[in-house]
Coordinates of C-alpha atoms in Angstrom, one line a residue:
Chain A
M1 CA -20.1 41.5 -10.2
S2 CA -19.3 41.7 -13.9
L3 CA -17.3 39.1 -15.7
D4 CA -14.4 40.2 -17.9
E5 CA -13.5 38.6 -21.2
Q6 CA -10.7 36.5 -19.7
T7 CA -13.0 35.0 -17.1
V8 CA -15.7 34.2 -19.6
R9 CA -13.2 32.4 -21.8
K10 CA -11.8 30.5 -18.8
V11 CA -15.3 29.4 -17.7
A12 CA -16.0 28.2 -21.3
R13 CA -12.7 26.3 -21.4
L14 CA -13.5 24.6 -18.0
A15 CA -16.9 23.7 -19.2
N16 CA -15.5 22.3 -22.5
I17 CA -17.7 24.7 -24.5
E18 CA -16.4 26.4 -27.6
I19 CA -17.5 30.1 -27.9
Q20 CA -17.1 32.5 -30.9
D21 CA -15.2 35.7 -30.3
D22 CA -18.2 37.9 -31.0
D23 CA -20.3 35.9 -28.5
V24 CA -17.9 36.7 -25.6
D25 CA -19.5 40.1 -24.7
R26 CA -23.0 38.9 -24.9
I27 CA -22.3 35.7 -22.8
G28 CA -20.3 37.8 -20.3
T29 CA -23.3 40.1 -19.8
Q30 CA -25.7 37.2 -19.3
L31 CA -23.4 35.4 -16.9
S32 CA -23.0 38.6 -14.9
G33 CA -26.7 38.9 -14.7
I34 CA -27.1 35.4 -13.3
L35 CA -24.3 36.1 -10.8
Q36 CA -25.9 39.4 -9.6
W37 CA -29.2 37.6 -9.1
V38 CA -27.6 34.8 -7.0
E39 CA -25.6 37.4 -5.1
Q40 CA -28.8 38.8 -3.7
L41 CA -28.7 35.7 -1.4
G42 CA -25.7 37.4 0.3
E43 CA -28.1 39.9 1.8
V44 CA -29.6 37.2 4.1
D45 CA -27.9 37.0 7.5
T46 CA -26.8 33.3 7.8
D47 CA -24.4 33.7 10.8
N48 CA -24.8 30.8 13.2
V49 CA -27.1 28.9 10.8
E50 CA -26.1 25.4 9.9
P51 CA -26.0 24.7 6.2
L52 CA -29.3 23.0 5.1
A53 CA -28.8 19.9 2.8
N54 CA -32.5 19.4 2.1
V55 CA -35.8 20.9 3.2
V56 CA -37.5 17.6 4.2
N57 CA -36.4 15.6 7.2
I58 CA -34.9 12.5 5.5
D59 CA -31.6 10.7 5.8
L60 CA -29.3 9.6 3.0
H61 CA -30.6 6.3 1.7
L62 CA -28.0 3.5 1.6
R63 CA -28.1 0.2 -0.3
E64 CA -26.8 -3.3 0.5
D65 CA -23.6 -4.4 -1.1
E66 CA -25.1 -6.8 -3.7
V67 CA -24.5 -7.1 -7.4
T68 CA -27.8 -6.1 -8.9
D69 CA -26.8 -4.2 -12.1
G70 CA -24.5 -4.2 -15.0
D71 CA -24.1 -6.9 -17.7
C72 CA -25.7 -4.6 -20.2
A73 CA -22.7 -3.6 -22.4
D74 CA -25.0 -3.3 -25.4
K75 CA -27.2 -0.6 -23.7
V76 CA -24.1 1.2 -22.3
L77 CA -22.6 1.3 -25.7
A78 CA -25.8 2.0 -27.6
N79 CA -25.2 5.7 -28.0
A80 CA -21.4 5.5 -28.5
P81 CA -20.4 7.3 -31.7
E82 CA -17.8 4.5 -32.2
E83 CA -17.2 1.2 -30.5
T84 CA -15.1 -1.9 -31.1
Q85 CA -14.8 -5.2 -29.2
G86 CA -16.9 -3.8 -26.4
F87 CA -14.8 -0.6 -26.0
F88 CA -15.8 3.0 -26.5
V89 CA -13.6 4.5 -29.2
V90 CA -12.6 8.1 -28.8
P91 CA -10.1 10.5 -30.4
K92 CA -6.7 9.8 -29.0
V93 CA -6.1 11.4 -25.6
V94 CA -2.7 11.3 -23.9
E95 CA -1.6 12.8 -20.7
Q96 CA -4.1 15.5 -20.0
E97 CA -6.3 13.9 -17.4
G98 CA -7.9 16.1 -14.9
Chain B
M1 CA 17.2 9.3 10.9
A2 CA 16.2 11.4 8.0
K3 CA 18.3 10.8 4.8
L4 CA 20.1 14.0 3.7
I5 CA 21.2 14.5 0.1
Q6 CA 24.5 16.1 -0.6
G7 CA 24.2 18.8 -3.3
E8 CA 26.8 21.3 -4.6
T9 CA 25.6 23.9 -2.1
G10 CA 25.3 21.7 0.9
E11 CA 22.9 19.2 2.3
W12 CA 19.2 18.9 1.3
E13 CA 16.3 17.4 3.2
I14 CA 13.6 15.5 1.3
V15 CA 10.0 16.1 2.3
I16 CA 7.4 13.7 1.1
G17 CA 3.6 13.3 1.5
M18 CA 1.7 10.5 -0.1
E19 CA -1.7 10.1 -1.5
V20 CA -2.7 6.5 -1.8
H21 CA -5.7 5.3 -3.7
A22 CA -7.0 2.0 -2.4
Q23 CA -9.8 0.2 -4.1
V24 CA -12.3 -0.9 -1.5
I25 CA -13.1 -4.6 -1.2
A26 CA -16.8 -4.8 -1.9
K27 CA -19.0 -6.8 -4.2
S28 CA -20.5 -3.8 -5.9
K29 CA -19.6 -0.2 -6.8
L30 CA -19.7 2.8 -4.6
F31 CA -23.0 4.2 -6.0
S32 CA -24.3 1.4 -8.3
G33 CA -25.0 -2.3 -8.1
A34 CA -22.6 -3.3 -10.9
S35 CA -19.9 -5.8 -10.0
T36 CA -16.3 -4.8 -9.1
Q37 CA -14.7 -8.1 -10.2
F38 CA -11.3 -7.6 -11.9
G39 CA -10.7 -8.7 -15.4
A40 CA -14.2 -8.9 -16.9
E41 CA -15.1 -8.3 -20.5
P42 CA -15.0 -4.5 -21.4
N43 CA -18.0 -2.5 -20.3
S44 CA -19.8 -5.7 -19.0
Q45 CA -19.8 -4.4 -15.4
V46 CA -21.2 -1.0 -16.0
S47 CA -24.6 0.1 -14.9
L48 CA -26.4 3.1 -16.5
V49 CA -25.4 5.0 -13.3
D50 CA -21.7 4.3 -14.0
A51 CA -22.2 5.3 -17.7
A52 CA -23.7 8.6 -16.5
M53 CA -26.9 8.2 -18.4
P54 CA -29.1 11.3 -17.8
G55 CA -31.4 11.0 -14.9
M56 CA -29.6 8.1 -13.2
L57 CA -29.1 8.6 -9.4
P58 CA -26.3 7.4 -7.2
V59 CA -27.2 5.3 -4.2
L60 CA -24.4 4.8 -1.6
N61 CA -23.2 1.3 -0.8
E62 CA -23.4 0.9 3.0
Y63 CA -20.7 -1.8 3.2
V64 CA -18.2 0.5 1.6
V65 CA -19.0 3.1 4.3
E66 CA -18.3 0.4 6.9
Q67 CA -15.1 -0.5 5.1
A68 CA -13.9 3.1 5.2
V69 CA -14.7 3.4 8.9
R70 CA -12.9 0.2 9.6
T71 CA -9.9 1.5 7.7
G72 CA -10.0 4.7 9.6
L73 CA -10.1 2.9 12.9
G74 CA -7.1 0.7 11.7
L75 CA -5.2 4.0 10.9
N76 CA -5.9 5.2 14.5
S77 CA -7.9 8.0 13.0
K78 CA -10.8 10.1 14.0
I79 CA -14.1 9.0 12.3
N80 CA -16.3 12.0 11.3
N81 CA -20.0 11.6 12.2
V82 CA -20.9 13.7 9.2
S83 CA -19.3 13.7 5.9
V84 CA -20.3 15.1 2.5
F85 CA -19.9 13.9 -1.1
E86 CA -19.0 16.6 -3.5
R87 CA -18.4 16.8 -7.3
K88 CA -14.9 17.3 -8.6
N89 CA -15.3 18.6 -12.1
Y90 CA -13.0 17.8 -15.0
F91 CA -13.2 16.3 -18.4
Y92 CA -11.7 13.1 -19.5
P93 CA -13.0 10.3 -21.7
D94 CA -12.9 7.7 -18.9
L95 CA -15.0 9.9 -16.7
P96 CA -18.5 9.9 -18.3
Q97 CA -20.1 12.1 -15.7
G98 CA -17.8 15.0 -16.3
Y99 CA -17.2 15.0 -12.6
Q100 CA -15.9 12.5 -10.0
I101 CA -18.0 12.1 -6.8
S102 CA -15.5 12.5 -4.0
Q103 CA -15.3 14.0 -0.6
Y104 CA -13.5 17.3 -0.1
E105 CA -14.2 19.6 2.8
H106 CA -15.8 16.9 5.0
P107 CA -14.1 13.5 4.6
I108 CA -15.4 10.5 6.4
V109 CA -12.1 10.0 8.2
G110 CA -9.9 12.7 9.8
E111 CA -6.5 12.7 11.4
G112 CA -4.6 9.7 12.6
V113 CA -1.2 8.1 12.8
I114 CA 0.6 4.9 11.9
E115 CA 4.0 3.4 12.8
I116 CA 6.5 2.6 10.1
D117 CA 9.4 0.2 10.6
L118 CA 12.7 1.3 9.1
P119 CA 15.5 -0.8 7.8
D120 CA 17.8 0.4 10.6
G121 CA 15.5 -1.2 13.2
T122 CA 13.9 2.1 14.3
V123 CA 10.2 3.0 14.3
K124 CA 8.8 6.3 13.1
E125 CA 5.3 7.7 13.3
I126 CA 3.7 9.1 10.2
G127 CA 0.7 11.3 10.4
I128 CA -2.5 10.5 8.5
T129 CA -4.2 13.7 7.3
R130 CA -7.5 12.2 6.1
L131 CA -9.2 9.4 4.3
H132 CA -12.1 10.0 1.9
L133 CA -14.3 8.0 -0.3
E134 CA -14.5 8.6 -4.0
Q135 CA -15.3 7.0 -7.4
D136 CA -12.7 5.4 -9.5
A137 CA -12.5 6.4 -13.2
G138 CA -12.7 4.0 -16.2
K139 CA -9.6 2.8 -18.0
S140 CA -8.3 4.3 -21.3
M141 CA -6.0 2.3 -23.6
H142 CA -3.9 4.5 -25.8
D143 CA -1.8 1.8 -27.6
Q144 CA -4.4 -0.1 -29.5
H145 CA -4.8 2.4 -32.4
P146 CA -2.7 5.1 -34.0
T147 CA -5.3 7.9 -33.6
K148 CA -7.9 6.5 -31.2
S149 CA -8.1 5.7 -27.5
F150 CA -10.2 2.8 -26.2
V151 CA -12.3 3.2 -23.1
D152 CA -13.6 0.5 -20.7
L153 CA -15.8 1.8 -17.9
N154 CA -15.8 -1.4 -15.8
R155 CA -13.7 0.3 -13.2
S156 CA -15.7 3.5 -13.4
G157 CA -17.6 4.0 -10.1
C158 CA -15.7 1.4 -8.1
A159 CA -15.1 2.7 -4.5
L160 CA -11.7 4.1 -3.7
M161 CA -10.3 5.3 -0.4
E162 CA -7.9 8.1 -0.9
I163 CA -5.6 8.1 2.1
V164 CA -3.5 11.2 2.5
S165 CA -0.4 11.3 4.7
E166 CA 1.2 14.3 6.4
P167 CA 4.5 15.5 4.8
D168 CA 6.3 13.4 7.5
I169 CA 8.2 11.1 5.1
R170 CA 11.9 12.0 4.8
G171 CA 13.2 9.8 2.0
P172 CA 12.8 6.8 -0.3
E173 CA 13.2 4.2 2.5
E174 CA 10.6 5.8 4.7
A175 CA 8.3 6.1 1.7
A176 CA 8.7 2.4 1.0
A177 CA 8.2 1.6 4.6
Y178 CA 5.0 3.7 4.8
L179 CA 3.6 2.2 1.6
S180 CA 4.4 -1.4 2.9
K181 CA 2.8 -0.7 6.3
L182 CA -0.3 0.9 4.8
R183 CA -0.8 -2.0 2.5
M184 CA -0.3 -4.4 5.4
I185 CA -2.9 -2.7 7.5
L186 CA -5.4 -2.7 4.6
R187 CA -4.8 -6.4 4.0
Y188 CA -5.2 -7.2 7.7
L189 CA -8.4 -5.2 7.8
G190 CA -9.7 -6.8 4.6
T191 CA -10.6 -3.4 3.1
C192 CA -8.2 -3.5 0.1
D193 CA -6.2 -6.3 -1.4
G194 CA -3.2 -4.0 -1.8
N195 CA -2.5 -5.4 -5.3
M196 CA -0.4 -2.7 -6.9
E197 CA 0.1 -4.7 -10.2
E198 CA -3.7 -4.8 -10.8
G199 CA -3.9 -1.2 -9.8
S200 CA -6.1 -1.8 -6.7
M201 CA -3.6 0.3 -4.8
R202 CA -1.9 3.3 -6.4
A203 CA 0.3 6.0 -5.0
D204 CA 0.8 9.6 -5.8
V205 CA 4.0 11.0 -4.2
N206 CA 4.3 14.7 -3.3
I207 CA 8.0 15.5 -3.2
S208 CA 9.9 18.7 -2.3
V209 CA 13.4 19.5 -1.0
R210 CA 14.6 22.1 1.5
K211 CA 17.7 23.0 3.5
P212 CA 17.5 21.0 6.7
G213 CA 15.0 22.6 9.0
G214 CA 14.3 25.4 6.5
P215 CA 10.9 26.4 5.0
L216 CA 9.2 23.9 2.8
G217 CA 10.1 23.9 -0.9
T218 CA 7.7 23.8 -3.8
R219 CA 6.4 20.3 -4.4
A220 CA 5.9 18.2 -7.5
E221 CA 3.2 15.5 -7.5
I222 CA 4.4 12.3 -9.1
K223 CA 1.8 10.0 -10.5
N224 CA 1.8 6.5 -11.9
V225 CA 4.1 5.0 -9.3
N226 CA 2.8 1.5 -9.1
S227 CA 5.2 -0.5 -6.9
V228 CA 7.2 0.0 -3.8
K229 CA 10.3 -0.1 -5.9
A230 CA 9.0 2.5 -8.4
V231 CA 8.2 4.8 -5.5
Q232 CA 11.8 4.6 -4.4
Q233 CA 13.2 5.1 -7.9
A234 CA 10.8 8.0 -8.6
I235 CA 11.8 9.8 -5.4
D236 CA 15.6 9.3 -6.1
Y237 CA 15.1 10.8 -9.6
E238 CA 12.8 13.6 -8.6
V239 CA 15.0 14.7 -5.7
Q240 CA 18.1 15.0 -7.9
R241 CA 16.1 16.9 -10.5
Q242 CA 14.8 19.4 -8.0
I243 CA 18.1 19.9 -6.3
E244 CA 19.8 20.5 -9.7
I245 CA 17.2 23.1 -10.7
I246 CA 17.5 25.0 -7.4
E247 CA 21.3 24.9 -7.3
D248 CA 21.4 26.2 -10.9
G249 CA 19.4 29.2 -9.7
G250 CA 16.0 28.0 -11.0
E251 CA 12.7 27.4 -9.4
V252 CA 10.8 24.1 -9.0
D253 CA 7.3 24.4 -10.7
Q254 CA 4.4 23.2 -8.7
E255 CA 3.1 20.6 -11.1
T256 CA 2.0 17.1 -11.7
R257 CA 4.6 14.8 -13.2
L258 CA 4.4 11.3 -14.6
W259 CA 6.8 8.5 -13.6
D260 CA 8.0 6.7 -16.6
P261 CA 9.3 3.3 -15.4
N262 CA 10.9 2.5 -18.7
K263 CA 13.0 5.6 -19.0
G264 CA 13.4 5.8 -15.2
E265 CA 12.4 9.5 -15.1
T266 CA 9.6 11.8 -14.3
R267 CA 8.2 14.2 -16.8
S268 CA 5.7 17.1 -16.7
M269 CA 2.1 16.1 -17.2
R270 CA 0.0 19.2 -17.3
S271 CA 1.3 22.7 -17.3
K272 CA -2.0 24.7 -17.3
E273 CA -2.9 25.4 -13.7
E274 CA -6.6 25.7 -14.5
A275 CA -6.6 21.9 -15.0
H276 CA -6.6 22.0 -11.2
D277 CA -9.6 24.2 -11.0
Y278 CA -12.0 21.5 -10.0
R279 CA -14.9 23.7 -8.8
Y280 CA -16.0 21.3 -6.0
F281 CA -19.5 21.6 -4.8
P282 CA -21.8 19.3 -2.7
D283 CA -23.4 16.7 -4.9
P284 CA -27.1 17.6 -5.0
D285 CA -28.0 13.9 -5.6
L286 CA -26.6 12.9 -2.2
L287 CA -27.4 14.0 1.3
P288 CA -24.7 14.3 3.9
L289 CA -23.6 10.9 5.3
H290 CA -24.2 10.3 9.0
V291 CA -22.3 7.6 10.9
S292 CA -23.3 7.3 14.6
N293 CA -20.9 6.6 17.4
D294 CA -22.8 3.3 18.0
Q295 CA -22.1 2.3 14.4
I296 CA -18.5 3.2 14.8
E297 CA -18.2 1.2 18.0
N298 CA -19.9 -1.8 16.4
I299 CA -17.4 -1.7 13.5
R300 CA -14.5 -1.4 16.1
T301 CA -15.5 -4.8 17.5
T302 CA -14.8 -6.4 14.1
L303 CA -11.2 -5.2 13.9
P304 CA -8.6 -7.9 13.8
E305 CA -5.3 -7.6 15.8
L306 CA -3.5 -5.0 13.6
P307 CA 0.1 -5.3 12.4
D308 CA 1.5 -2.9 15.0
Q309 CA -0.4 -4.5 17.8
K310 CA 0.8 -7.9 16.7
K311 CA 4.4 -6.6 16.4
H312 CA 4.4 -5.3 19.9
R313 CA 2.8 -8.5 21.3
F314 CA 5.5 -10.6 19.5
M315 CA 8.2 -8.4 21.0
D316 CA 6.7 -8.5 24.5
D317 CA 5.4 -12.1 24.6
Y318 CA 8.0 -13.9 22.6
G319 CA 11.0 -11.6 23.3
L320 CA 11.6 -11.0 19.6
S321 CA 13.6 -8.1 18.2
L322 CA 11.8 -5.4 16.3
Y323 CA 13.3 -6.7 13.1
D324 CA 12.2 -10.2 13.6
A325 CA 8.7 -9.1 14.7
S326 CA 8.4 -6.9 11.7
V327 CA 9.3 -9.6 9.3
L328 CA 6.9 -12.1 10.9
I329 CA 3.9 -9.7 10.9
A330 CA 4.3 -8.7 7.3
E331 CA 1.5 -11.1 6.3
Q332 CA -1.2 -12.4 8.6
Q333 CA -0.7 -16.0 7.4
R334 CA 3.0 -15.7 8.1
A335 CA 2.3 -14.5 11.7
E336 CA -0.1 -17.3 12.2
F337 CA 2.4 -19.8 11.0
Y338 CA 5.0 -18.5 13.3
E339 CA 2.7 -18.6 16.3
D340 CA 1.8 -22.2 15.6
V341 CA 5.5 -23.0 15.7
A342 CA 6.4 -20.7 18.6
N343 CA 3.6 -21.9 20.9
D344 CA 5.1 -25.4 21.2
N345 CA 8.8 -24.3 21.2
D346 CA 11.4 -21.8 22.2
A347 CA 10.0 -18.7 20.6
K348 CA 13.3 -17.2 19.5
L349 CA 14.5 -20.5 18.0
A350 CA 11.2 -20.7 16.2
A351 CA 11.6 -17.1 14.8
N352 CA 15.1 -18.0 13.6
W353 CA 13.9 -21.1 11.8
V354 CA 10.8 -19.4 10.3
I355 CA 12.7 -16.3 9.1
N356 CA 16.1 -17.5 8.2
E357 CA 15.5 -21.1 7.0
L358 CA 11.9 -21.4 5.9
L359 CA 11.3 -17.9 4.4
G360 CA 14.8 -18.1 3.0
I361 CA 14.2 -21.2 1.0
L362 CA 10.7 -20.3 0.0
N363 CA 11.9 -17.0 -1.3
K364 CA 14.7 -18.7 -3.2
N365 CA 12.2 -21.0 -4.8
E366 CA 9.6 -18.2 -5.3
T367 CA 7.1 -20.3 -3.4
K368 CA 4.3 -19.0 -1.3
L369 CA 4.1 -19.9 2.4
S370 CA 0.7 -21.5 1.7
D371 CA 2.4 -23.9 -0.7
S372 CA 5.3 -24.7 1.6
P373 CA 6.0 -28.4 1.8
I374 CA 7.0 -27.8 5.4
T375 CA 4.0 -27.1 7.5
A376 CA 4.0 -25.3 10.8
E377 CA 3.5 -28.7 12.5
K378 CA 6.4 -30.2 10.7
L379 CA 8.7 -27.3 11.4
S380 CA 7.6 -27.5 15.0
G381 CA 8.6 -31.2 15.0
L382 CA 12.0 -30.4 13.8
I383 CA 12.6 -27.7 16.4
K384 CA 11.5 -30.0 19.1
L385 CA 14.2 -32.5 18.0
I386 CA 16.8 -29.7 18.4
S387 CA 15.5 -28.5 21.7
D388 CA 15.6 -32.0 23.3
D389 CA 19.1 -32.7 21.9
T390 CA 18.0 -35.4 19.6
I391 CA 19.8 -33.7 16.8
S392 CA 22.3 -30.8 16.6
G393 CA 21.5 -27.5 15.0
K394 CA 23.8 -28.3 12.2
I395 CA 22.2 -31.7 11.4
A396 CA 18.9 -30.0 11.7
K397 CA 19.7 -27.9 8.6
D398 CA 20.3 -31.1 6.6
V399 CA 17.1 -32.6 7.9
F400 CA 15.3 -29.3 7.0
A401 CA 16.6 -29.5 3.4
D402 CA 15.4 -33.1 3.2
M403 CA 12.0 -32.1 4.6
Y404 CA 11.6 -29.4 2.0
E405 CA 12.4 -31.9 -0.8
T406 CA 10.3 -34.8 0.4
G407 CA 7.7 -33.3 2.7
K408 CA 8.5 -35.9 5.3
A409 CA 8.4 -35.4 9.1
A410 CA 11.7 -34.5 10.8
A411 CA 11.5 -37.5 13.2
D412 CA 11.1 -39.9 10.3
I413 CA 14.1 -38.5 8.4
V414 CA 16.2 -38.6 11.6
E415 CA 15.2 -42.2 12.2
E416 CA 15.7 -43.4 8.6
K417 CA 19.1 -41.8 8.2
G418 CA 20.3 -42.6 11.7
L419 CA 21.0 -38.9 12.5
K420 CA 20.3 -39.0 16.2
Q421 CA 22.8 -37.1 18.1
V422 CA 25.3 -39.1 20.1
T423 CA 25.0 -37.9 23.7
D424 CA 26.5 -41.0 25.2
T425 CA 29.6 -39.6 27.0
G426 CA 31.4 -43.0 26.8
A427 CA 31.1 -43.2 23.1
I428 CA 32.1 -39.7 22.5
E429 CA 35.0 -40.0 25.0
A430 CA 36.4 -42.9 22.9
I431 CA 36.4 -40.7 19.8
V432 CA 38.0 -37.8 21.7
D433 CA 40.7 -40.1 22.8
E434 CA 41.3 -41.3 19.3
V435 CA 41.5 -37.7 17.9
I436 CA 44.0 -36.8 20.7
A437 CA 46.1 -39.8 19.9
E438 CA 46.2 -39.1 16.2
N439 CA 47.3 -35.5 16.5
P440 CA 50.2 -35.3 19.0
D441 CA 51.7 -32.2 17.3
N442 CA 48.5 -30.2 17.6
V443 CA 48.0 -31.4 21.2
G444 CA 51.5 -30.1 21.9
A445 CA 50.9 -26.8 20.2
Y446 CA 47.5 -26.3 22.0
K447 CA 49.1 -27.0 25.4
G448 CA 51.9 -24.5 24.3
G449 CA 49.2 -21.8 24.2
K450 CA 47.7 -22.0 20.7
D451 CA 44.1 -21.8 22.0
K452 CA 42.6 -21.5 18.6
L453 CA 43.4 -25.1 17.9
F454 CA 40.5 -26.1 20.2
G455 CA 38.2 -25.7 17.2
F456 CA 40.3 -28.1 15.2
F457 CA 39.8 -30.8 17.8
V458 CA 36.0 -30.2 17.9
G459 CA 36.0 -30.4 14.1
Q460 CA 37.8 -33.7 14.1
V461 CA 35.5 -35.3 16.6
M462 CA 32.5 -34.0 14.6
K463 CA 33.9 -35.4 11.4
K464 CA 34.4 -38.8 12.9
T465 CA 30.8 -38.8 14.2
Q466 CA 29.3 -37.4 11.0
G467 CA 28.3 -34.3 13.0
K468 CA 26.1 -36.4 15.4
A469 CA 28.1 -35.8 18.6
N470 CA 26.5 -33.5 21.0
P471 CA 28.6 -30.4 20.8
A472 CA 28.3 -29.5 24.5
V473 CA 29.6 -33.0 25.5
V474 CA 32.4 -32.8 23.0
N475 CA 33.5 -29.4 24.3
E476 CA 33.4 -30.5 27.9
L477 CA 35.4 -33.7 27.2
L478 CA 38.0 -32.0 25.1
K479 CA 38.5 -29.3 27.7
K480 CA 39.0 -31.9 30.4
K481 CA 41.4 -34.1 28.3
L482 CA 43.4 -31.2 26.8
G483 CA 43.3 -29.1 29.9

């Protein structure tokens, strides 16, 4: 499967990645290559085979409901480009949540 | 009975499905050990997992799983032995991971059904499609700065249950009844506090209109409806908007709209459909969640009597109407209060006093039942005095008002004020005779066929006894003497 320009631009937008116009062709070719490689898996017959979540026989680990973490606003905010009064500060965003 | 809306081209039927996000009552978050306490300093309840620092791994909270199963059982729903956490991908500043861990194809709870109680005294079943667990996002504030938004991640990663209904809801009243009943069930179960003001329960409303019985119309999803009243207003507005579009020859867009409570309108929120391209895939950091039948049965034994069970028991055991039973079960504490009063007294009389008098006056004074100056024991004492004819129902209302003011026991007030009902036939007879002697004209008219005057005589006797004469004795004597 080969990706057309429109699809490449859409994937970029969904990934929040800005791409230059003259990069679209090159990226499209690369992405197509990756897709073709993964599509080879389609050759394996998986009818009547349960999906495998992991290859070792372990169960999901759960934890007790206790407060054991948090109270480290300084660490959480350490890499914030901008902060005030304990808040992250970001360019204004209105009404475009996912 | 479904509410139909009259448009210019005939009647329209409203079709509604609801998605309710309920914050799970738990000490810590869904995948981290940070606290879920409301109202803390910004970013003080954020672990590095919640902040999505590279390399941090989510570890599932077992109590939240139990809460979700408990809720599923309370919604009479199928519990799925295997469920899967997936990533829902989108970008927003209050979602540091760039994806929300949610459940998609394999939710923890499947189909179920709850009963809703409608204002006209009927009951309707609303189907539950599913319940799944997911992470809450952080909170953005847009009004603190002209060009910046402030982000607090305290809420980020708190456990939410998204409860999805079938499109069985047919109008604003049913939507309100559904939301109220759902909140009631969650509170009974102790799985969500149902506090819509603090945002621990939030509703998205999917609304479409169609010709009665016709194919489903295109729906709009309304967000930000944060009270039962707002749900009703948003539906009323949105239904009119859609009918007008269709009747003018247009088409309703399938889109997300935002309810603006100040303007009383909904407005389009996102137009690009690719915003909905969430590219779900199983979270590689989390294995599938297994819940055994033994675990489910153990959790089942922890269920309290649920609102609908209580409602039916009140109707069966106490002979209450659906309406009275629905009012009394609305809060667990209220139901307990009622049972404390009813167990010592005539159950219907107890229901009348709790609903009409006590809840009436508490409501008027904006007082909570837990702060009521009249306890269940005291109200019970008052009703006993009515039942054993110590006081009449009319005097009882005065005693009740006094009790509410002073917090005194009914018997003490009756004693102090000398309000005991006169049941002594001799004493009442003397007064009846007096009234007859003082009103010869009316006696004549009554005997001449003006039956309605009987009430006048009763009233006169009551006036002379300050309301203390036993009404049954008064009636009987008057009938005999005037007869």
